[in-house]
Amino acid sequence: MQLFVIFSLLLVCFIIQRTSSQTTPGISIQNVIARAVDDYKDENYEDCIKGFEAGLVHWRMLKHIDTTCGLRCKNPNISKEIGINMDGFDELIAYGNILAQANCIKLCKEEHPFTKSKIQRPSDDFVADFDTREPYNYLQFAYYKTGMIRKACQAAHTNYQVNSDDKQMRDNIAYYKGLDGVTDDYFKDLEGNPYNEHIVDAVDFYENKQYEEAIDSFEKALLDYLKVHDECKTLCYNSEPPTFFYRFPQSVVLKYIPVIECVENCGKKLRPLVRGDLMDNLVQKVYQYLQFSYYQLGKWGMAVPAAVSALLLHPEDEITQNNVKFYRDNAEEHGLKLDIHFLPRPEAVKYNFERMTNEKLVEMMQKAVDVDDQGEVEESEIQTEEEFGDEMMKEITKQVTLQLGNKLRGDIG
């Protein structure tokens, strides 16, 4: 039975890999953007604008496909996928779920309406440019040169949200603000998420001691941020399924190292710009703001869980430690119970568990394989077919599948 289950999993992997490699030429975002850059250099700004705008539309379509399918396939079930009862094979279930998810995503993408556009996935370098909003750097100047001042302001502002240390862009924005007829409503973040505006409003309310309004905006910001953070993590899991070669478990681990690092980077990518500075550790800081705002309104029952949540996310923070101690010392006076009120909020527990699990996974996977300085498997480490056959079960069950599969797809959800 054990060998049959293994064979079934490997067959699923082979089918997924083979069908995934059958690609059809389509729209190349890289080529579209490359032509737009050439038009920019040639001062052909109208065509440059058309190219960058088309590239951004295609990129949003690709992200929509990835997000939709990633969320749809978040909870794979290999037993259902291959029609085999795998009870008692926990490690194989874990690994099989990775394969089942890859298959689910593949099928979902084939059925997604945007797939008909046949948009080719860009390279990692191009993805990085989109993440840093580099197209808007070109667009803001192209818009300016063609007299589209409002769009120039929007593009400059959009780029600046993730490049606040860029002095040239800061000077550009100052220049645009000095033009006749330009008002504050010209500066809109075209890639902004709802939590950006909520967090900016919340801080303003907080500074003006409008605590009820601040609480409303902070709670909305937190809810929206956690949703966007989940979507960001989902996008990290949309690469191709593991490549099959003799050192198979290493192939799986090497595939997921950049995935997990991508997940870790979501917090940095999603930092909002508040009063000219990028806000790090947003979730923890929102809980700090919330606990004080609730405290100011005399709502200790709401303030304490917020304070405990902030402490959960940053246990070494002395201010937060002192806040929780203050609430503990005065708990009886305000009718607070340690086993009810002094518990972190559920979404904070989930967020912290995923964060800590991810950090442990990075360390675990780096130790699970022997890699060189470039993150590549050394040739001497690749097994022969006979060696692979002897060690396959041990490798799959103990090195990769239980730790990787269960934690990536079972415990995190």
mmCIF file of C-alpha atoms in Angstrom, residues 38-39 63 70 78 80 119 134 150 166 173 184 209-210 217 219 250 259 269 294 308 320 324 329 360 376 404:
data_model
loop_
_atom_site.group_PDB
_atom_site.id
_atom_site.type_symbol
_atom_site.label_atom_id
_atom_site.label_comp_id
_atom_site.label_asym_id
_atom_site.label_seq_id
_atom_site.Cartn_x
_atom_site.Cartn_y
_atom_site.Cartn_z
ATOM 1 C CA ASP A 38 12.623 52.570 -25.664
ATOM 2 C CA ASP A 39 9.864 55.042 -26.576
ATOM 3 C CA LYS A 63 -2.164 39.266 -10.268
ATOM 4 C CA GLY A 70 -4.305 30.920 -4.813
ATOM 5 C CA ILE A 78 -4.644 14.892 -1.990
ATOM 6 C CA LYS A 80 -9.797 13.438 -2.650
ATOM 7 C CA ILE A 119 -0.336 36.856 -20.650
ATOM 8 C CA GLU A 134 9.000 51.767 -11.339
ATOM 9 C CA ARG A 150 -3.234 65.525 -13.039
ATOM 10 C CA ASP A 166 13.805 59.083 -3.416
ATOM 11 C CA ILE A 173 6.079 66.263 -6.309
ATOM 12 C CA ASP A 184 -4.236 68.224 -3.086
ATOM 13 C CA LYS A 209 -7.615 63.181 20.440
ATOM 14 C CA GLN A 210 -10.700 62.128 18.464
ATOM 15 C CA SER A 217 -10.381 53.940 11.344
ATOM 16 C CA GLU A 219 -10.115 48.775 13.200
ATOM 17 C CA GLN A 250 15.780 18.855 -2.210
ATOM 18 C CA VAL A 259 8.416 31.284 -1.564
ATOM 19 C CA LYS A 269 6.094 45.595 0.741
ATOM 20 C CA TYR A 294 -9.960 52.465 24.142
ATOM 21 C CA VAL A 308 -1.941 41.948 25.084
ATOM 22 C CA THR A 320 3.847 47.536 25.984
ATOM 23 C CA VAL A 324 -0.074 45.263 30.321
ATOM 24 C CA ASP A 329 -2.500 45.776 38.605
ATOM 25 C CA LYS A 360 11.118 28.762 11.538
ATOM 26 C CA GLU A 376 22.086 25.697 -5.888
ATOM 27 C CA LEU A 404 7.076 21.547 4.815
#
